[in-house]
Amino acid sequence: MQRRLTKGTGASGRTRRGLGRRGDGIQVVSRQGIGPKAQLVVVDVEGTRYVLGVTEQGVSVIDRARAQAPDEVAGSDLVASFEKLLAEAATQPAPLPQSPVAEVPEAGDADAGEAESPLPLRRRDRRTTQPLPAADPLAGSILSPATWRQTAQALGLRR
């Protein structure tokens, strides 16, 4: 067992040396776990971005595209137009609501015995006076006798 580990690390060390110094041309941009043993990895290899699916069994290429340089993203028309809209929205006052506001009557307007409420009153206690019967814990289960009775009735079986 120990020999296998040393053989594996020796081979990977040689492969790494063959690729050159760390960070030359290959950069992991993002990594996202999508399960206990699977990951989605975005890798930049010399200007090309690869989306890779990584599992215990292997690595598969899902998609590839030309990677944009950070200065390209900052100078794009989309970013500039968004920043312009954001600046315009910050300088404009917030719009007032268009719906009418309900007027609240003053205390002197309504009769003392007859106060009107703009909202309907609701009962505070919505529970029924009779408690509901406890549900059978086996209801709907294959272990429930009622389920077997319903099945026999549906099939037209009689004892």
C-alpha atoms as an extended CHARMM CRD file, in Angstrom:
* protein
*
       159  EXT
         1         1  MET       CA              0.0000000000        0.0000000000        0.0000000000  PROA      1               0.0000000000
         2         2  GLN       CA              2.8030000000        2.3720000000        0.8800000000  PROA      2               0.0000000000
         3         3  ARG       CA              4.5940000000        1.6570000000       -2.4050000000  PROA      3               0.0000000000
         4         4  ARG       CA              1.5180000000        2.5920000000       -4.3880000000  PROA      4               0.0000000000
         5         5  LEU       CA              1.3010000000        5.9480000000       -2.6510000000  PROA      5               0.0000000000
         6         6  THR       CA              4.9350000000        6.7460000000       -3.3200000000  PROA      6               0.0000000000
         7         7  LYS       CA              4.6350000000        5.6870000000       -6.9380000000  PROA      7               0.0000000000
         8         8  GLY       CA              1.5670000000        7.8860000000       -7.3840000000  PROA      8               0.0000000000
         9         9  THR       CA              3.1570000000       10.9370000000       -5.7960000000  PROA      9               0.0000000000
        10        10  GLY       CA              6.3720000000       10.4510000000       -7.7580000000  PROA      10              0.0000000000
        11        11  ALA       CA              4.4800000000       10.3720000000      -11.0450000000  PROA      11              0.0000000000
        12        12  SER       CA              2.4710000000       13.4540000000      -10.1840000000  PROA      12              0.0000000000
        13        13  GLY       CA              5.6330000000       15.2730000000       -9.1240000000  PROA      13              0.0000000000
        14        14  ARG       CA              7.2700000000       14.5160000000      -12.4680000000  PROA      14              0.0000000000
        15        15  THR       CA              4.1640000000       15.6510000000      -14.3240000000  PROA      15              0.0000000000
        16        16  ARG       CA              4.0900000000       18.8870000000      -12.3830000000  PROA      16              0.0000000000
        17        17  ARG       CA              7.7440000000       19.5730000000      -13.1290000000  PROA      17              0.0000000000
        18        18  GLY       CA              7.0930000000       18.8820000000      -16.7940000000  PROA      18              0.0000000000
        19        19  LEU       CA              4.3470000000       21.5120000000      -16.8860000000  PROA      19              0.0000000000
        20        20  GLY       CA              6.6560000000       24.2340000000      -15.6380000000  PROA      20              0.0000000000
        21        21  ARG       CA              6.3570000000       26.6230000000      -12.7540000000  PROA      21              0.0000000000
        22        22  ARG       CA              3.1340000000       26.8890000000      -10.8100000000  PROA      22              0.0000000000
        23        23  GLY       CA              0.7340000000       29.4570000000      -12.2440000000  PROA      23              0.0000000000
        24        24  ASP       CA              2.1610000000       29.4020000000      -15.7750000000  PROA      24              0.0000000000
        25        25  GLY       CA             -0.7940000000       29.4680000000      -18.1350000000  PROA      25              0.0000000000
        26        26  ILE       CA             -3.2090000000       27.5420000000      -15.8870000000  PROA      26              0.0000000000
        27        27  GLN       CA             -5.3710000000       29.2720000000      -13.3070000000  PROA      27              0.0000000000
        28        28  VAL       CA             -8.3880000000       27.9800000000      -11.3750000000  PROA      28              0.0000000000
        29        29  VAL       CA            -10.9490000000       30.7780000000      -11.6470000000  PROA      29              0.0000000000
        30        30  SER       CA            -13.7640000000       29.2660000000       -9.6000000000  PROA      30              0.0000000000
        31        31  ARG       CA            -14.7220000000       26.0200000000       -7.9200000000  PROA      31              0.0000000000
        32        32  GLN       CA            -18.2130000000       24.9740000000       -6.7610000000  PROA      32              0.0000000000
        33        33  GLY       CA            -19.1810000000       21.7430000000       -5.0320000000  PROA      33              0.0000000000
        34        34  ILE       CA            -22.3760000000       20.2680000000       -6.4790000000  PROA      34              0.0000000000
        35        35  GLY       CA            -22.4560000000       17.1130000000       -4.4130000000  PROA      35              0.0000000000
        36        36  PRO       CA            -20.4400000000       15.1750000000       -1.8650000000  PROA      36              0.0000000000
        37        37  LYS       CA            -18.0490000000       13.8470000000       -4.5240000000  PROA      37              0.0000000000
        38        38  ALA       CA            -18.5630000000       16.1740000000       -7.5050000000  PROA      38              0.0000000000
        39        39  GLN       CA            -17.3880000000       19.6840000000       -8.3420000000  PROA      39              0.0000000000
        40        40  LEU       CA            -17.8240000000       22.2150000000      -11.1000000000  PROA      40              0.0000000000
        41        41  VAL       CA            -14.5210000000       23.9670000000      -11.8480000000  PROA      41              0.0000000000
        42        42  VAL       CA            -13.7820000000       26.9340000000      -14.1330000000  PROA      42              0.0000000000
        43        43  VAL       CA            -10.1730000000       26.9190000000      -15.3390000000  PROA      43              0.0000000000
        44        44  ASP       CA             -8.3540000000       29.5310000000      -17.4560000000  PROA      44              0.0000000000
        45        45  VAL       CA             -5.7160000000       27.9660000000      -19.7080000000  PROA      45              0.0000000000
        46        46  GLU       CA             -3.7600000000       30.4810000000      -21.7870000000  PROA      46              0.0000000000
        47        47  GLY       CA             -6.7640000000       32.7100000000      -22.5250000000  PROA      47              0.0000000000
        48        48  THR       CA             -9.3590000000       29.9460000000      -22.8920000000  PROA      48              0.0000000000
        49        49  ARG       CA            -11.8430000000       29.2450000000      -20.1100000000  PROA      49              0.0000000000
        50        50  TYR       CA            -12.9400000000       25.6650000000      -19.5430000000  PROA      50              0.0000000000
        51        51  VAL       CA            -15.8990000000       24.5760000000      -17.4420000000  PROA      51              0.0000000000
        52        52  LEU       CA            -15.0270000000       21.1470000000      -16.0690000000  PROA      52              0.0000000000
        53        53  GLY       CA            -17.0670000000       18.5510000000      -14.2460000000  PROA      53              0.0000000000
        54        54  VAL       CA            -14.8500000000       16.7800000000      -11.7070000000  PROA      54              0.0000000000
        55        55  THR       CA            -15.8570000000       13.5010000000      -10.0290000000  PROA      55              0.0000000000
        56        56  GLU       CA            -13.9940000000       10.5810000000       -8.4880000000  PROA      56              0.0000000000
        57        57  GLN       CA            -14.1470000000        8.7440000000      -11.8140000000  PROA      57              0.0000000000
        58        58  GLY       CA            -12.6860000000       11.5240000000      -13.9250000000  PROA      58              0.0000000000
        59        59  VAL       CA            -12.8530000000       14.9890000000      -15.4400000000  PROA      59              0.0000000000
        60        60  SER       CA            -15.1520000000       15.9890000000      -18.2970000000  PROA      60              0.0000000000
        61        61  VAL       CA            -15.1490000000       19.2160000000      -20.3080000000  PROA      61              0.0000000000
        62        62  ILE       CA            -18.6110000000       20.7850000000      -20.1670000000  PROA      62              0.0000000000
        63        63  ASP       CA            -17.9360000000       24.0200000000      -22.0720000000  PROA      63              0.0000000000
        64        64  ARG       CA            -15.1070000000       26.2350000000      -23.3280000000  PROA      64              0.0000000000
        65        65  ALA       CA            -14.8910000000       29.8850000000      -24.3500000000  PROA      65              0.0000000000
        66        66  ARG       CA            -12.3500000000       32.6630000000      -24.8590000000  PROA      66              0.0000000000
        67        67  ALA       CA            -11.6430000000       34.3020000000      -21.4960000000  PROA      67              0.0000000000
        68        68  GLN       CA            -12.0920000000       38.0580000000      -21.2320000000  PROA      68              0.0000000000
        69        69  ALA       CA             -9.3390000000       40.1080000000      -19.7050000000  PROA      69              0.0000000000
        70        70  PRO       CA            -10.3700000000       42.1100000000      -16.6060000000  PROA      70              0.0000000000
        71        71  ASP       CA             -9.8250000000       45.4040000000      -18.4540000000  PROA      71              0.0000000000
        72        72  GLU       CA            -12.1690000000       44.2370000000      -21.2540000000  PROA      72              0.0000000000
        73        73  VAL       CA            -14.9490000000       43.5800000000      -18.7540000000  PROA      73              0.0000000000
        74        74  ALA       CA            -14.5300000000       46.9730000000      -17.0710000000  PROA      74              0.0000000000
        75        75  GLY       CA            -14.5540000000       48.8070000000      -20.4070000000  PROA      75              0.0000000000
        76        76  SER       CA            -17.5100000000       46.9880000000      -21.9360000000  PROA      76              0.0000000000
        77        77  ASP       CA            -20.6030000000       48.8760000000      -23.0930000000  PROA      77              0.0000000000
        78        78  LEU       CA            -22.8480000000       46.8950000000      -20.7600000000  PROA      78              0.0000000000
        79        79  VAL       CA            -20.9700000000       47.9720000000      -17.6430000000  PROA      79              0.0000000000
        80        80  ALA       CA            -20.8360000000       51.5990000000      -18.8070000000  PROA      80              0.0000000000
        81        81  SER       CA            -24.5620000000       51.7150000000      -19.5570000000  PROA      81              0.0000000000
        82        82  PHE       CA            -25.3710000000       50.1730000000      -16.1800000000  PROA      82              0.0000000000
        83        83  GLU       CA            -23.2120000000       52.7110000000      -14.3530000000  PROA      83              0.0000000000
        84        84  LYS       CA            -24.9490000000       55.5230000000      -16.2860000000  PROA      84              0.0000000000
        85        85  LEU       CA            -28.4230000000       54.2360000000      -15.3240000000  PROA      85              0.0000000000
        86        86  LEU       CA            -27.3330000000       53.8600000000      -11.7160000000  PROA      86              0.0000000000
        87        87  ALA       CA            -26.0660000000       57.4600000000      -11.5860000000  PROA      87              0.0000000000
        88        88  GLU       CA            -29.3130000000       58.7710000000      -13.1340000000  PROA      88              0.0000000000
        89        89  ALA       CA            -31.4190000000       56.8310000000      -10.6470000000  PROA      89              0.0000000000
        90        90  ALA       CA            -29.4130000000       58.2190000000       -7.7350000000  PROA      90              0.0000000000
        91        91  THR       CA            -30.0190000000       61.8360000000       -8.7930000000  PROA      91              0.0000000000
        92        92  GLN       CA            -33.7840000000       61.5040000000       -9.4040000000  PROA      92              0.0000000000
        93        93  PRO       CA            -36.2020000000       61.7100000000       -6.4550000000  PROA      93              0.0000000000
        94        94  ALA       CA            -38.2010000000       58.6270000000       -5.5810000000  PROA      94              0.0000000000
        95        95  PRO       CA            -41.6470000000       58.5330000000       -7.2470000000  PROA      95              0.0000000000
        96        96  LEU       CA            -44.6730000000       59.0580000000       -5.0150000000  PROA      96              0.0000000000
        97        97  PRO       CA            -47.2170000000       56.2410000000       -4.7040000000  PROA      97              0.0000000000
        98        98  GLN       CA            -50.1380000000       56.5710000000       -7.1220000000  PROA      98              0.0000000000
        99        99  SER       CA            -52.7430000000       54.8420000000       -4.9420000000  PROA      99              0.0000000000
       100       100  PRO       CA            -54.9760000000       57.0830000000       -2.8000000000  PROA      100             0.0000000000
       101       101  VAL       CA            -54.3130000000       57.1060000000        0.9210000000  PROA      101             0.0000000000
       102       102  ALA       CA            -57.2770000000       56.3110000000        3.1600000000  PROA      102             0.0000000000
       103       103  GLU       CA            -58.2740000000       59.1960000000        5.3760000000  PROA      103             0.0000000000
       104       104  VAL       CA            -58.4990000000       58.4920000000        9.0640000000  PROA      104             0.0000000000
       105       105  PRO       CA            -61.4090000000       60.2650000000       10.7860000000  PROA      105             0.0000000000
       106       106  GLU       CA            -60.5180000000       62.4730000000       13.7020000000  PROA      106             0.0000000000
       107       107  ALA       CA            -61.7420000000       61.5910000000       17.1800000000  PROA      107             0.0000000000
       108       108  GLY       CA            -64.3710000000       64.3740000000       17.1850000000  PROA      108             0.0000000000
       109       109  ASP       CA            -65.9020000000       63.3860000000       13.7990000000  PROA      109             0.0000000000
       110       110  ALA       CA            -67.5110000000       60.0940000000       14.8390000000  PROA      110             0.0000000000
       111       111  ASP       CA            -70.1690000000       59.5850000000       17.4880000000  PROA      111             0.0000000000
       112       112  ALA       CA            -68.8620000000       58.2040000000       20.7550000000  PROA      112             0.0000000000
       113       113  GLY       CA            -71.0670000000       55.1040000000       20.5600000000  PROA      113             0.0000000000
       114       114  GLU       CA            -70.6990000000       54.5310000000       16.8330000000  PROA      114             0.0000000000
       115       115  ALA       CA            -67.0160000000       54.4610000000       15.7770000000  PROA      115             0.0000000000
       116       116  GLU       CA            -66.4780000000       53.2160000000       12.2320000000  PROA      116             0.0000000000
       117       117  SER       CA            -63.4060000000       51.2220000000       11.3210000000  PROA      117             0.0000000000
       118       118  PRO       CA            -61.9590000000       51.3860000000        7.7930000000  PROA      118             0.0000000000
       119       119  LEU       CA            -60.8790000000       47.7340000000        8.0450000000  PROA      119             0.0000000000
       120       120  PRO       CA            -63.1860000000       44.7940000000        8.7520000000  PROA      120             0.0000000000
       121       121  LEU       CA            -62.8290000000       43.2650000000       12.1750000000  PROA      121             0.0000000000
       122       122  ARG       CA            -61.6950000000       39.6640000000       12.3790000000  PROA      122             0.0000000000
       123       123  ARG       CA            -62.1800000000       37.1530000000       15.1010000000  PROA      123             0.0000000000
       124       124  ARG       CA            -59.1080000000       36.7320000000       17.2280000000  PROA      124             0.0000000000
       125       125  ASP       CA            -59.7910000000       33.0980000000       18.0090000000  PROA      125             0.0000000000
       126       126  ARG       CA            -60.1990000000       31.2430000000       14.7350000000  PROA      126             0.0000000000
       127       127  ARG       CA            -60.1160000000       27.8050000000       16.3610000000  PROA      127             0.0000000000
       128       128  THR       CA            -63.3330000000       25.8560000000       16.4560000000  PROA      128             0.0000000000
       129       129  THR       CA            -64.9440000000       25.1780000000       19.7980000000  PROA      129             0.0000000000
       130       130  GLN       CA            -64.6600000000       21.4090000000       19.2580000000  PROA      130             0.0000000000
       131       131  PRO       CA            -61.1260000000       20.0170000000       19.0930000000  PROA      131             0.0000000000
       132       132  LEU       CA            -60.4210000000       18.0650000000       15.9280000000  PROA      132             0.0000000000
       133       133  PRO       CA            -59.9830000000       14.3190000000       16.3610000000  PROA      133             0.0000000000
       134       134  ALA       CA            -56.3630000000       13.1950000000       16.4170000000  PROA      134             0.0000000000
       135       135  ALA       CA            -55.2090000000       11.9500000000       13.0240000000  PROA      135             0.0000000000
       136       136  ASP       CA            -54.3680000000        8.2780000000       12.7710000000  PROA      136             0.0000000000
       137       137  PRO       CA            -50.5760000000        8.0230000000       12.5380000000  PROA      137             0.0000000000
       138       138  LEU       CA            -50.9710000000        5.1480000000       10.0640000000  PROA      138             0.0000000000
       139       139  ALA       CA            -53.4460000000        7.0160000000        7.8220000000  PROA      139             0.0000000000
       140       140  GLY       CA            -52.5210000000        6.4770000000        4.1740000000  PROA      140             0.0000000000
       141       141  SER       CA            -49.8430000000        3.9500000000        5.0700000000  PROA      141             0.0000000000
       142       142  ILE       CA            -49.7340000000        0.3730000000        3.8150000000  PROA      142             0.0000000000
       143       143  LEU       CA            -49.9490000000       -0.6350000000        7.4760000000  PROA      143             0.0000000000
       144       144  SER       CA            -53.3030000000        1.0710000000        7.9800000000  PROA      144             0.0000000000
       145       145  PRO       CA            -56.3680000000       -1.2290000000        8.0680000000  PROA      145             0.0000000000
       146       146  ALA       CA            -58.3930000000        1.5200000000        6.3680000000  PROA      146             0.0000000000
       147       147  THR       CA            -56.0060000000        1.4260000000        3.3930000000  PROA      147             0.0000000000
       148       148  TRP       CA            -56.5470000000       -2.3290000000        3.0040000000  PROA      148             0.0000000000
       149       149  ARG       CA            -60.3250000000       -1.8930000000        3.2430000000  PROA      149             0.0000000000
       150       150  GLN       CA            -60.2620000000        0.7920000000        0.5460000000  PROA      150             0.0000000000
       151       151  THR       CA            -58.0970000000       -1.4150000000       -1.6810000000  PROA      151             0.0000000000
       152       152  ALA       CA            -60.3870000000       -4.4080000000       -1.2740000000  PROA      152             0.0000000000
       153       153  GLN       CA            -63.4130000000       -2.2320000000       -1.9710000000  PROA      153             0.0000000000
       154       154  ALA       CA            -61.8040000000       -0.7630000000       -5.0960000000  PROA      154             0.0000000000
       155       155  LEU       CA            -60.9500000000       -4.2330000000       -6.4090000000  PROA      155             0.0000000000
       156       156  GLY       CA            -64.3930000000       -5.5750000000       -5.5320000000  PROA      156             0.0000000000
       157       157  LEU       CA            -63.0610000000       -8.2140000000       -3.1540000000  PROA      157             0.0000000000
       158       158  ARG       CA            -65.2250000000       -9.4710000000       -0.3190000000  PROA      158             0.0000000000
       159       159  ARG       CA            -64.4770000000      -11.7590000000        2.5900000000  PROA      159             0.0000000000
